Amino acid sequence: MNSLTNLFAEIPAEPPEELFQTLLHAPGVRIERIVSFGHASPEGFWYDQETAEWVLLLTGGARLRFEGEEPIDLRSGAFVNIPAHTRHRVEWTDPSQPTVWLAIHYDSA
């Protein structure tokens, strides 16, 4: 039997690092919860992932930058699809509250 869980449960007040938690992993898809609290990608670092990623910002605020483009600001409810191998980085997350993301990584082929 499946147990009931909550995306907002067990969020640390101020995690020292971004918290990545896999919620579901099945062939072709991985769903994870990410909790940021003022975290950002290291200077000069770019994500370049093998899979596509659909990201929904549940709470907080964040700024993403795609290589060669102006940054975009995300607030609660905003979502973005990131094709595989699209270089991107997290420029900023709100330091005054937890920023909770739902990220769905999927094979796009």
mmCIF file of N, CA, C and O in Angstrom:
data_model
loop_
_atom_site.group_PDB
_atom_site.id
_atom_site.type_symbol
_atom_site.label_atom_id
_atom_site.label_comp_id
_atom_site.label_asym_id
_atom_site.label_seq_id
_atom_site.Cartn_x
_atom_site.Cartn_y
_atom_site.Cartn_z
ATOM 1 N N MET A 1 0.832 -1.178 0.000
ATOM 2 C CA MET A 1 0.000 0.000 0.000
ATOM 3 C C MET A 1 0.878 1.242 0.000
ATOM 4 O O MET A 1 1.892 1.301 0.673
ATOM 5 N N ASN A 2 0.503 2.240 -0.756
ATOM 6 C CA ASN A 2 1.247 3.489 -0.809
ATOM 7 C C ASN A 2 0.953 4.328 0.421
ATOM 8 O O ASN A 2 -0.179 4.387 0.887
ATOM 9 N N SER A 3 1.973 5.000 0.913
ATOM 10 C CA SER A 3 1.756 5.892 2.043
ATOM 11 C C SER A 3 1.641 7.320 1.521
ATOM 12 O O SER A 3 2.253 7.691 0.523
ATOM 13 N N LEU A 4 0.846 8.101 2.208
ATOM 14 C CA LEU A 4 0.628 9.491 1.831
ATOM 15 C C LEU A 4 1.827 10.327 2.243
ATOM 16 O O LEU A 4 2.334 10.191 3.355
ATOM 17 N N THR A 5 2.303 11.176 1.338
ATOM 18 C CA THR A 5 3.414 12.071 1.644
ATOM 19 C C THR A 5 3.032 13.482 1.212
ATOM 20 O O THR A 5 2.012 13.687 0.561
ATOM 21 N N ASN A 6 3.875 14.438 1.567
ATOM 22 C CA ASN A 6 3.592 15.843 1.264
ATOM 23 C C ASN A 6 4.877 16.516 0.792
ATOM 24 O O ASN A 6 5.916 16.387 1.448
ATOM 25 N N LEU A 7 4.807 17.251 -0.311
ATOM 26 C CA LEU A 7 5.988 17.934 -0.860
ATOM 27 C C LEU A 7 6.576 18.958 0.102
ATOM 28 O O LEU A 7 7.742 19.299 0.018
ATOM 29 N N PHE A 8 5.754 19.472 1.004
ATOM 30 C CA PHE A 8 6.212 20.512 1.910
ATOM 31 C C PHE A 8 6.625 19.972 3.286
ATOM 32 O O PHE A 8 6.978 20.738 4.172
ATOM 33 N N ALA A 9 6.603 18.660 3.448
ATOM 34 C CA ALA A 9 7.005 18.043 4.708
ATOM 35 C C ALA A 9 8.530 17.959 4.796
ATOM 36 O O ALA A 9 9.221 17.835 3.786
ATOM 37 N N GLU A 10 9.011 18.041 6.006
ATOM 38 C CA GLU A 10 10.437 17.835 6.306
ATOM 39 C C GLU A 10 11.354 18.749 5.516
ATOM 40 O O GLU A 10 12.392 18.338 5.004
ATOM 41 N N ILE A 11 10.982 20.007 5.422
ATOM 42 C CA ILE A 11 11.850 20.998 4.788
ATOM 43 C C ILE A 11 12.688 21.635 5.886
ATOM 44 O O ILE A 11 12.136 22.245 6.807
ATOM 45 N N PRO A 12 14.002 21.490 5.816
ATOM 46 C CA PRO A 12 14.843 22.103 6.848
ATOM 47 C C PRO A 12 14.753 23.627 6.792
ATOM 48 O O PRO A 12 14.535 24.211 5.731
ATOM 49 N N ALA A 13 14.890 24.269 7.945
ATOM 50 C CA ALA A 13 14.762 25.730 8.030
ATOM 51 C C ALA A 13 15.780 26.438 7.145
ATOM 52 O O ALA A 13 15.443 27.361 6.420
ATOM 53 N N GLU A 14 17.022 26.047 7.212
ATOM 54 C CA GLU A 14 18.079 26.654 6.394
ATOM 55 C C GLU A 14 19.119 25.590 6.052
ATOM 56 O O GLU A 14 20.147 25.484 6.712
ATOM 57 N N PRO A 15 18.870 24.810 5.007
ATOM 58 C CA PRO A 15 19.836 23.761 4.660
ATOM 59 C C PRO A 15 21.168 24.369 4.203
ATOM 60 O O PRO A 15 21.181 25.392 3.525
ATOM 61 N N PRO A 16 22.286 23.760 4.598
ATOM 62 C CA PRO A 16 23.590 24.295 4.187
ATOM 63 C C PRO A 16 23.837 24.165 2.687
ATOM 64 O O PRO A 16 24.604 24.912 2.109
ATOM 65 N N GLU A 17 23.180 23.199 2.056
ATOM 66 C CA GLU A 17 23.284 22.978 0.621
ATOM 67 C C GLU A 17 21.882 22.802 0.072
ATOM 68 O O GLU A 17 20.939 22.525 0.817
ATOM 69 N N GLU A 18 21.749 22.942 -1.247
ATOM 70 C CA GLU A 18 20.460 22.631 -1.856
ATOM 71 C C GLU A 18 20.115 21.176 -1.554
ATOM 72 O O GLU A 18 20.991 20.315 -1.524
ATOM 73 N N LEU A 19 18.850 20.938 -1.320
ATOM 74 C CA LEU A 19 18.372 19.601 -1.004
ATOM 75 C C LEU A 19 17.707 19.013 -2.241
ATOM 76 O O LEU A 19 16.767 19.600 -2.783
ATOM 77 N N PHE A 20 18.214 17.871 -2.706
ATOM 78 C CA PHE A 20 17.654 17.159 -3.850
ATOM 79 C C PHE A 20 17.108 15.822 -3.341
ATOM 80 O O PHE A 20 17.851 15.049 -2.735
ATOM 81 N N GLN A 21 15.816 15.578 -3.586
ATOM 82 C CA GLN A 21 15.191 14.351 -3.117
ATOM 83 C C GLN A 21 14.416 13.714 -4.268
ATOM 84 O O GLN A 21 13.483 14.324 -4.801
ATOM 85 N N THR A 22 14.807 12.505 -4.652
ATOM 86 C CA THR A 22 14.093 11.788 -5.698
ATOM 87 C C THR A 22 12.793 11.245 -5.124
ATOM 88 O O THR A 22 12.796 10.536 -4.114
ATOM 89 N N LEU A 23 11.675 11.620 -5.751
ATOM 90 C CA LEU A 23 10.357 11.180 -5.307
ATOM 91 C C LEU A 23 9.886 9.951 -6.069
ATOM 92 O O LEU A 23 9.158 9.120 -5.542
ATOM 93 N N LEU A 24 10.289 9.857 -7.343
ATOM 94 C CA LEU A 24 9.896 8.733 -8.187
ATOM 95 C C LEU A 24 10.953 8.542 -9.256
ATOM 96 O O LEU A 24 11.427 9.523 -9.844
ATOM 97 N N HIS A 25 11.323 7.296 -9.479
ATOM 98 C CA HIS A 25 12.255 6.979 -10.551
ATOM 99 C C HIS A 25 11.694 5.777 -11.289
ATOM 100 O O HIS A 25 11.472 4.728 -10.687
ATOM 101 N N ALA A 26 11.413 5.934 -12.561
ATOM 102 C CA ALA A 26 10.872 4.865 -13.402
ATOM 103 C C ALA A 26 11.541 4.976 -14.762
ATOM 104 O O ALA A 26 12.173 5.999 -15.068
ATOM 105 N N PRO A 27 11.425 3.961 -15.600
ATOM 106 C CA PRO A 27 12.061 4.049 -16.918
ATOM 107 C C PRO A 27 11.628 5.319 -17.662
ATOM 108 O O PRO A 27 10.444 5.602 -17.813
ATOM 109 N N GLY A 28 12.612 6.119 -18.045
ATOM 110 C CA GLY A 28 12.358 7.312 -18.846
ATOM 111 C C GLY A 28 11.940 8.552 -18.073
ATOM 112 O O GLY A 28 11.755 9.604 -18.677
ATOM 113 N N VAL A 29 11.790 8.447 -16.747
ATOM 114 C CA VAL A 29 11.361 9.616 -15.970
ATOM 115 C C VAL A 29 11.909 9.563 -14.539
ATOM 116 O O VAL A 29 12.057 8.484 -13.951
ATOM 117 N N ARG A 30 12.262 10.738 -14.035
ATOM 118 C CA ARG A 30 12.662 10.890 -12.632
ATOM 119 C C ARG A 30 12.042 12.182 -12.121
ATOM 120 O O ARG A 30 12.183 13.233 -12.745
ATOM 121 N N ILE A 31 11.341 12.099 -11.002
ATOM 122 C CA ILE A 31 10.706 13.263 -10.395
ATOM 123 C C ILE A 31 11.433 13.558 -9.093
ATOM 124 O O ILE A 31 11.643 12.655 -8.280
ATOM 125 N N GLU A 32 11.829 14.823 -8.921
ATOM 126 C CA GLU A 32 12.526 15.171 -7.691
ATOM 127 C C GLU A 32 12.014 16.473 -7.111
ATOM 128 O O GLU A 32 11.484 17.324 -7.821
ATOM 129 N N ARG A 33 12.173 16.576 -5.804
ATOM 130 C CA ARG A 33 11.905 17.827 -5.089
ATOM 131 C C ARG A 33 13.255 18.461 -4.823
ATOM 132 O O ARG A 33 14.194 17.805 -4.388
ATOM 133 N N ILE A 34 13.339 19.759 -5.095
ATOM 134 C CA ILE A 34 14.556 20.523 -4.818
ATOM 135 C C ILE A 34 14.167 21.638 -3.856
ATOM 136 O O ILE A 34 13.171 22.322 -4.072
ATOM 137 N N VAL A 35 14.945 21.796 -2.793
ATOM 138 C CA VAL A 35 14.723 22.876 -1.844
ATOM 139 C C VAL A 35 15.968 23.754 -1.823
ATOM 140 O O VAL A 35 17.075 23.269 -1.573
ATOM 141 N N SER A 36 15.779 25.029 -2.128
ATOM 142 C CA SER A 36 16.869 26.009 -2.138
ATOM 143 C C SER A 36 16.541 27.085 -1.116
ATOM 144 O O SER A 36 15.381 27.410 -0.889
ATOM 145 N N PHE A 37 17.567 27.645 -0.513
ATOM 146 C CA PHE A 37 17.367 28.709 0.468
ATOM 147 C C PHE A 37 18.506 29.711 0.276
ATOM 148 O O PHE A 37 19.492 29.695 1.002
ATOM 149 N N GLY A 38 18.373 30.528 -0.776
ATOM 150 C CA GLY A 38 19.447 31.463 -1.093
ATOM 151 C C GLY A 38 20.580 30.821 -1.879
ATOM 152 O O GLY A 38 21.635 31.426 -2.043
ATOM 153 N N HIS A 39 20.374 29.620 -2.365
ATOM 154 C CA HIS A 39 21.427 28.933 -3.113
ATOM 155 C C HIS A 39 21.434 29.375 -4.576
ATOM 156 O O HIS A 39 20.426 29.836 -5.108
ATOM 157 N N ALA A 40 22.572 29.210 -5.213
ATOM 158 C CA ALA A 40 22.742 29.503 -6.636
ATOM 159 C C ALA A 40 23.797 28.548 -7.176
ATOM 160 O O ALA A 40 24.570 27.962 -6.415
ATOM 161 N N SER A 41 23.826 28.402 -8.494
ATOM 162 C CA SER A 41 24.874 27.588 -9.109
ATOM 163 C C SER A 41 26.221 28.243 -8.862
ATOM 164 O O SER A 41 26.328 29.479 -8.832
ATOM 165 N N PRO A 42 27.278 27.448 -8.697
ATOM 166 C CA PRO A 42 28.609 28.032 -8.522
ATOM 167 C C PRO A 42 28.988 28.909 -9.717
ATOM 168 O O PRO A 42 28.554 28.660 -10.849
ATOM 169 N N GLU A 43 29.777 29.918 -9.465
ATOM 170 C CA GLU A 43 30.236 30.827 -10.520
ATOM 171 C C GLU A 43 30.854 30.030 -11.665
ATOM 172 O O GLU A 43 31.695 29.151 -11.456
ATOM 173 N N GLY A 44 30.380 30.285 -12.883
ATOM 174 C CA GLY A 44 30.922 29.627 -14.067
ATOM 175 C C GLY A 44 30.353 28.241 -14.343
ATOM 176 O O GLY A 44 30.681 27.637 -15.358
ATOM 177 N N PHE A 45 29.502 27.710 -13.453
ATOM 178 C CA PHE A 45 28.933 26.369 -13.631
ATOM 179 C C PHE A 45 27.657 26.440 -14.469
ATOM 180 O O PHE A 45 26.820 27.317 -14.265
ATOM 181 N N TRP A 46 27.519 25.494 -15.398
ATOM 182 C CA TRP A 46 26.305 25.373 -16.219
ATOM 183 C C TRP A 46 25.834 23.937 -16.189
ATOM 184 O O TRP A 46 26.629 23.012 -16.369
ATOM 185 N N TYR A 47 24.528 23.746 -15.956
ATOM 186 C CA TYR A 47 23.944 22.419 -16.118
ATOM 187 C C TYR A 47 23.868 22.116 -17.608
ATOM 188 O O TYR A 47 23.524 22.987 -18.407
ATOM 189 N N ASP A 48 24.193 20.884 -17.973
ATOM 190 C CA ASP A 48 24.075 20.395 -19.352
ATOM 191 C C ASP A 48 23.649 18.939 -19.228
ATOM 192 O O ASP A 48 24.476 18.038 -19.171
ATOM 193 N N GLN A 49 22.361 18.709 -19.149
ATOM 194 C CA GLN A 49 21.808 17.420 -18.768
ATOM 195 C C GLN A 49 21.473 16.551 -19.966
ATOM 196 O O GLN A 49 21.075 17.053 -21.009
ATOM 197 N N GLU A 50 21.599 15.255 -19.770
ATOM 198 C CA GLU A 50 21.296 14.265 -20.806
ATOM 199 C C GLU A 50 19.806 14.176 -21.098
ATOM 200 O O GLU A 50 19.416 13.783 -22.193
ATOM 201 N N THR A 51 18.978 14.516 -20.109
ATOM 202 C CA THR A 51 17.526 14.411 -20.268
ATOM 203 C C THR A 51 16.898 15.797 -20.265
ATOM 204 O O THR A 51 17.498 16.766 -19.807
ATOM 205 N N ALA A 52 15.675 15.887 -20.771
ATOM 206 C CA ALA A 52 14.908 17.127 -20.679
ATOM 207 C C ALA A 52 14.419 17.268 -19.235
ATOM 208 O O ALA A 52 14.366 16.288 -18.484
ATOM 209 N N GLU A 53 14.075 18.494 -18.863
ATOM 210 C CA GLU A 53 13.618 18.746 -17.492
ATOM 211 C C GLU A 53 12.484 19.768 -17.519
ATOM 212 O O GLU A 53 12.628 20.845 -18.086
ATOM 213 N N TRP A 54 11.371 19.400 -16.907
ATOM 214 C CA TRP A 54 10.249 20.322 -16.721
ATOM 215 C C TRP A 54 10.269 20.707 -15.260
ATOM 216 O O TRP A 54 10.275 19.833 -14.377
ATOM 217 N N VAL A 55 10.336 22.012 -14.985
ATOM 218 C CA VAL A 55 10.492 22.496 -13.618
ATOM 219 C C VAL A 55 9.326 23.403 -13.257
ATOM 220 O O VAL A 55 8.994 24.326 -14.006
ATOM 221 N N LEU A 56 8.733 23.152 -12.083
ATOM 222 C CA LEU A 56 7.649 23.964 -11.533
ATOM 223 C C LEU A 56 8.124 24.545 -10.216
ATOM 224 O O LEU A 56 8.585 23.805 -9.344
ATOM 225 N N LEU A 57 8.049 25.860 -10.080
ATOM 226 C CA LEU A 57 8.405 26.502 -8.824
ATOM 227 C C LEU A 57 7.154 26.530 -7.953
ATOM 228 O O LEU A 57 6.164 27.168 -8.302
ATOM 229 N N LEU A 58 7.196 25.825 -6.836
ATOM 230 C CA LEU A 58 6.030 25.717 -5.960
ATOM 231 C C LEU A 58 5.950 26.874 -4.970
ATOM 232 O O LEU A 58 4.880 27.432 -4.753
ATOM 233 N N THR A 59 7.058 27.199 -4.341
ATOM 234 C CA THR A 59 7.115 28.311 -3.385
ATOM 235 C C THR A 59 8.443 29.029 -3.532
ATOM 236 O O THR A 59 9.414 28.472 -4.015
ATOM 237 N N GLY A 60 8.481 30.273 -3.075
ATOM 238 C CA GLY A 60 9.719 31.043 -3.100
ATOM 239 C C GLY A 60 9.903 31.789 -4.407
ATOM 240 O O GLY A 60 8.942 32.113 -5.104
ATOM 241 N N GLY A 61 11.145 32.035 -4.734
ATOM 242 C CA GLY A 61 11.484 32.755 -5.951
ATOM 243 C C GLY A 61 12.852 32.327 -6.436
ATOM 244 O O GLY A 61 13.702 31.896 -5.655
ATOM 245 N N ALA A 62 13.068 32.449 -7.745
ATOM 246 C CA ALA A 62 14.341 32.034 -8.328
ATOM 247 C C ALA A 62 14.580 32.789 -9.629
ATOM 248 O O ALA A 62 13.659 33.327 -10.230
ATOM 249 N N ARG A 63 15.832 32.803 -10.034
ATOM 250 C CA ARG A 63 16.214 33.376 -11.319
ATOM 251 C C ARG A 63 17.053 32.333 -12.062
ATOM 252 O O ARG A 63 18.062 31.856 -11.547
ATOM 253 N N LEU A 64 16.598 31.984 -13.259
ATOM 254 C CA LEU A 64 17.328 31.060 -14.124
ATOM 255 C C LEU A 64 17.953 31.819 -15.276
ATOM 256 O O LEU A 64 17.403 32.818 -15.739
ATOM 257 N N ARG A 65 19.063 31.329 -15.747
ATOM 258 C CA ARG A 65 19.679 31.889 -16.942
ATOM 259 C C ARG A 65 20.010 30.734 -17.880
ATOM 260 O O ARG A 65 20.594 29.735 -17.480
ATOM 261 N N PHE A 66 19.609 30.909 -19.137
ATOM 262 C CA PHE A 66 19.989 29.983 -20.186
ATOM 263 C C PHE A 66 21.148 30.613 -20.937
ATOM 264 O O PHE A 66 21.146 31.822 -21.180
ATOM 265 N N GLU A 67 22.117 29.808 -21.301
ATOM 266 C CA GLU A 67 23.317 30.326 -21.939
ATOM 267 C C GLU A 67 22.960 31.193 -23.143
ATOM 268 O O GLU A 67 22.157 30.806 -23.993
ATOM 269 N N GLY A 68 23.510 32.412 -23.169
ATOM 270 C CA GLY A 68 23.299 33.326 -24.277
ATOM 271 C C GLY A 68 22.004 34.114 -24.202
ATOM 272 O O GLY A 68 21.689 34.847 -25.135
ATOM 273 N N GLU A 69 21.248 33.974 -23.103
ATOM 274 C CA GLU A 69 19.970 34.664 -22.973
ATOM 275 C C GLU A 69 19.939 35.491 -21.688
ATOM 276 O O GLU A 69 20.754 35.299 -20.787
ATOM 277 N N GLU A 70 18.982 36.395 -21.613
ATOM 278 C CA GLU A 70 18.764 37.177 -20.401
ATOM 279 C C GLU A 70 18.147 36.264 -19.338
ATOM 280 O O GLU A 70 17.422 35.320 -19.664
ATOM 281 N N PRO A 71 18.411 36.525 -18.064
ATOM 282 C CA PRO A 71 17.821 35.691 -17.005
ATOM 283 C C PRO A 71 16.300 35.840 -16.945
ATOM 284 O O PRO A 71 15.753 36.861 -17.381
ATOM 285 N N ILE A 72 15.650 34.812 -16.427
ATOM 286 C CA ILE A 72 14.204 34.858 -16.228
ATOM 287 C C ILE A 72 13.906 34.661 -14.739
ATOM 288 O O ILE A 72 14.557 33.861 -14.071
ATOM 289 N N ASP A 73 12.963 35.430 -14.232
ATOM 290 C CA ASP A 73 12.556 35.331 -12.837
ATOM 291 C C ASP A 73 11.352 34.411 -12.725
ATOM 292 O O ASP A 73 10.413 34.510 -13.521
ATOM 293 N N LEU A 74 11.391 33.531 -11.740
ATOM 294 C CA LEU A 74 10.299 32.604 -11.481
ATOM 295 C C LEU A 74 9.715 32.882 -10.106
ATOM 296 O O LEU A 74 10.456 33.115 -9.148
ATOM 297 N N ARG A 75 8.417 32.856 -10.004
ATOM 298 C CA ARG A 75 7.679 32.978 -8.745
ATOM 299 C C ARG A 75 6.768 31.765 -8.629
ATOM 300 O O ARG A 75 6.603 31.003 -9.585
ATOM 301 N N SER A 76 6.129 31.608 -7.501
ATOM 302 C CA SER A 76 5.249 30.457 -7.261
ATOM 303 C C SER A 76 4.298 30.238 -8.425
ATOM 304 O O SER A 76 3.653 31.164 -8.898
ATOM 305 N N GLY A 77 4.260 29.007 -8.896
ATOM 306 C CA GLY A 77 3.374 28.639 -9.996
ATOM 307 C C GLY A 77 4.019 28.700 -11.366
ATOM 308 O O GLY A 77 3.478 28.159 -12.324
ATOM 309 N N ALA A 78 5.179 29.332 -11.480
ATOM 310 C CA ALA A 78 5.852 29.435 -12.780
ATOM 311 C C ALA A 78 6.511 28.097 -13.129
ATOM 312 O O ALA A 78 7.021 27.401 -12.261
ATOM 313 N N PHE A 79 6.483 27.764 -14.408
ATOM 314 C CA PHE A 79 7.156 26.541 -14.844
ATOM 315 C C PHE A 79 7.855 26.786 -16.163
ATOM 316 O O PHE A 79 7.527 27.706 -16.909
ATOM 317 N N VAL A 80 8.844 25.942 -16.432
ATOM 318 C CA VAL A 80 9.627 26.059 -17.651
ATOM 319 C C VAL A 80 10.068 24.663 -18.074
ATOM 320 O O VAL A 80 10.335 23.803 -17.231
ATOM 321 N N ASN A 81 10.098 24.439 -19.380
ATOM 322 C CA ASN A 81 10.608 23.189 -19.930
ATOM 323 C C ASN A 81 12.017 23.445 -20.443
ATOM 324 O O ASN A 81 12.254 24.410 -21.178
ATOM 325 N N ILE A 82 12.936 22.589 -20.070
ATOM 326 C CA ILE A 82 14.337 22.745 -20.454
ATOM 327 C C ILE A 82 14.734 21.531 -21.300
ATOM 328 O O ILE A 82 14.869 20.429 -20.772
ATOM 329 N N PRO A 83 14.897 21.712 -22.611
ATOM 330 C CA PRO A 83 15.297 20.579 -23.455
ATOM 331 C C PRO A 83 16.660 20.014 -23.033
ATOM 332 O O PRO A 83 17.496 20.731 -22.447
ATOM 333 N N ALA A 84 16.878 18.757 -23.329
ATOM 334 C CA ALA A 84 18.167 18.123 -23.039
ATOM 335 C C ALA A 84 19.303 18.945 -23.648
ATOM 336 O O ALA A 84 19.155 19.527 -24.725
ATOM 337 N N HIS A 85 20.402 19.012 -22.950
ATOM 338 C CA HIS A 85 21.620 19.706 -23.366
ATOM 339 C C HIS A 85 21.450 21.214 -23.549
ATOM 340 O O HIS A 85 22.244 21.847 -24.247
ATOM 341 N N THR A 86 20.428 21.791 -22.942
ATOM 342 C CA THR A 86 20.284 23.243 -22.922
ATOM 343 C C THR A 86 21.030 23.747 -21.695
ATOM 344 O O THR A 86 20.632 23.469 -20.562
ATOM 345 N N ARG A 87 22.132 24.437 -21.931
ATOM 346 C CA ARG A 87 22.956 24.901 -20.804
ATOM 347 C C ARG A 87 22.213 25.991 -20.034
ATOM 348 O O ARG A 87 21.726 26.954 -20.621
ATOM 349 N N HIS A 88 22.136 25.776 -18.721
ATOM 350 C CA HIS A 88 21.409 26.700 -17.855
ATOM 351 C C HIS A 88 22.015 26.676 -16.457
ATOM 352 O O HIS A 88 22.778 25.772 -16.123
ATOM 353 N N ARG A 89 21.657 27.690 -15.687
ATOM 354 C CA ARG A 89 22.162 27.786 -14.315
ATOM 355 C C ARG A 89 21.135 28.498 -13.453
ATOM 356 O O ARG A 89 20.274 29.217 -13.962
ATOM 357 N N VAL A 90 21.223 28.286 -12.152
ATOM 358 C CA VAL A 90 20.389 28.998 -11.194
ATOM 359 C C VAL A 90 21.205 30.204 -10.731
ATOM 360 O O VAL A 90 22.259 30.051 -10.113
ATOM 361 N N GLU A 91 20.750 31.394 -11.061
ATOM 362 C CA GLU A 91 21.468 32.619 -10.718
ATOM 363 C C GLU A 91 21.185 33.053 -9.280
ATOM 364 O O GLU A 91 22.033 33.680 -8.649
ATOM 365 N N TRP A 92 19.969 32.758 -8.782
ATOM 366 C CA TRP A 92 19.563 33.262 -7.481
ATOM 367 C C TRP A 92 18.345 32.499 -7.002
ATOM 368 O O TRP A 92 17.507 32.097 -7.808
ATOM 369 N N THR A 93 18.250 32.260 -5.697
ATOM 370 C CA THR A 93 17.005 31.828 -5.074
ATOM 371 C C THR A 93 16.787 32.699 -3.842
ATOM 372 O O THR A 93 17.734 33.220 -3.252
ATOM 373 N N ASP A 94 15.541 32.866 -3.481
ATOM 374 C CA ASP A 94 15.140 33.752 -2.388
ATOM 375 C C ASP A 94 15.789 33.325 -1.072
ATOM 376 O O ASP A 94 15.552 32.214 -0.605
ATOM 377 N N PRO A 95 16.609 34.178 -0.459
ATOM 378 C CA PRO A 95 17.247 33.815 0.803
ATOM 379 C C PRO A 95 16.333 33.979 2.023
ATOM 380 O O PRO A 95 16.685 33.546 3.115
ATOM 381 N N SER A 96 15.159 34.588 1.831
ATOM 382 C CA SER A 96 14.287 34.850 2.979
ATOM 383 C C SER A 96 13.277 33.734 3.240
ATOM 384 O O SER A 96 12.566 33.780 4.245
ATOM 385 N N GLN A 97 13.203 32.754 2.322
ATOM 386 C CA GLN A 97 12.254 31.658 2.495
ATOM 387 C C GLN A 97 12.708 30.473 1.652
ATOM 388 O O GLN A 97 13.461 30.642 0.696
ATOM 389 N N PRO A 98 12.239 29.275 1.994
ATOM 390 C CA PRO A 98 12.586 28.126 1.148
ATOM 391 C C PRO A 98 11.977 28.277 -0.246
ATOM 392 O O PRO A 98 10.835 28.705 -0.388
ATOM 393 N N THR A 99 12.765 27.960 -1.245
ATOM 394 C CA THR A 99 12.278 27.870 -2.611
ATOM 395 C C THR A 99 12.146 26.379 -2.905
ATOM 396 O O THR A 99 13.128 25.642 -2.829
ATOM 397 N N VAL A 100 10.923 25.946 -3.191
ATOM 398 C CA VAL A 100 10.657 24.529 -3.416
ATOM 399 C C VAL A 100 10.295 24.331 -4.884
ATOM 400 O O VAL A 100 9.387 24.977 -5.404
ATOM 401 N N TRP A 101 11.037 23.453 -5.534
ATOM 402 C CA TRP A 101 10.865 23.143 -6.944
ATOM 403 C C TRP A 101 10.372 21.704 -7.092
ATOM 404 O O TRP A 101 10.744 20.839 -6.308
ATOM 405 N N LEU A 102 9.608 21.447 -8.127
ATOM 406 C CA LEU A 102 9.293 20.101 -8.557
ATOM 407 C C LEU A 102 9.933 19.962 -9.935
ATOM 408 O O LEU A 102 9.601 20.720 -10.857
ATOM 409 N N ALA A 103 10.855 19.028 -10.062
ATOM 410 C CA ALA A 103 11.571 18.842 -11.323
ATOM 411 C C ALA A 103 11.258 17.453 -11.880
ATOM 412 O O ALA A 103 11.381 16.461 -11.163
ATOM 413 N N ILE A 104 10.838 17.424 -13.124
ATOM 414 C CA ILE A 104 10.556 16.168 -13.800
ATOM 415 C C ILE A 104 11.558 16.021 -14.936
ATOM 416 O O ILE A 104 11.546 16.790 -15.898
ATOM 417 N N HIS A 105 12.464 15.064 -14.782
ATOM 418 C CA HIS A 105 13.472 14.763 -15.799
ATOM 419 C C HIS A 105 12.907 13.625 -16.661
ATOM 420 O O HIS A 105 12.444 12.631 -16.132
ATOM 421 N N TYR A 106 12.945 13.798 -17.978
ATOM 422 C CA TYR A 106 12.340 12.794 -18.841
ATOM 423 C C TYR A 106 13.132 12.643 -20.130
ATOM 424 O O TYR A 106 13.795 13.567 -20.593
ATOM 425 N N ASP A 107 13.047 11.443 -20.695
ATOM 426 C CA ASP A 107 13.652 11.187 -22.002
ATOM 427 C C ASP A 107 12.753 11.801 -23.055
ATOM 428 O O ASP A 107 11.548 11.523 -23.098
ATOM 429 N N SER A 108 13.314 12.655 -23.885
ATOM 430 C CA SER A 108 12.510 13.348 -24.883
ATOM 431 C C SER A 108 12.576 12.705 -26.260
ATOM 432 O O SER A 108 11.911 13.146 -27.182
ATOM 433 N N ALA A 109 13.382 11.668 -26.387
ATOM 434 C CA ALA A 109 13.516 11.000 -27.703
ATOM 435 C C ALA A 109 12.426 9.999 -27.935
ATOM 436 O O ALA A 109 11.771 9.529 -27.106
#
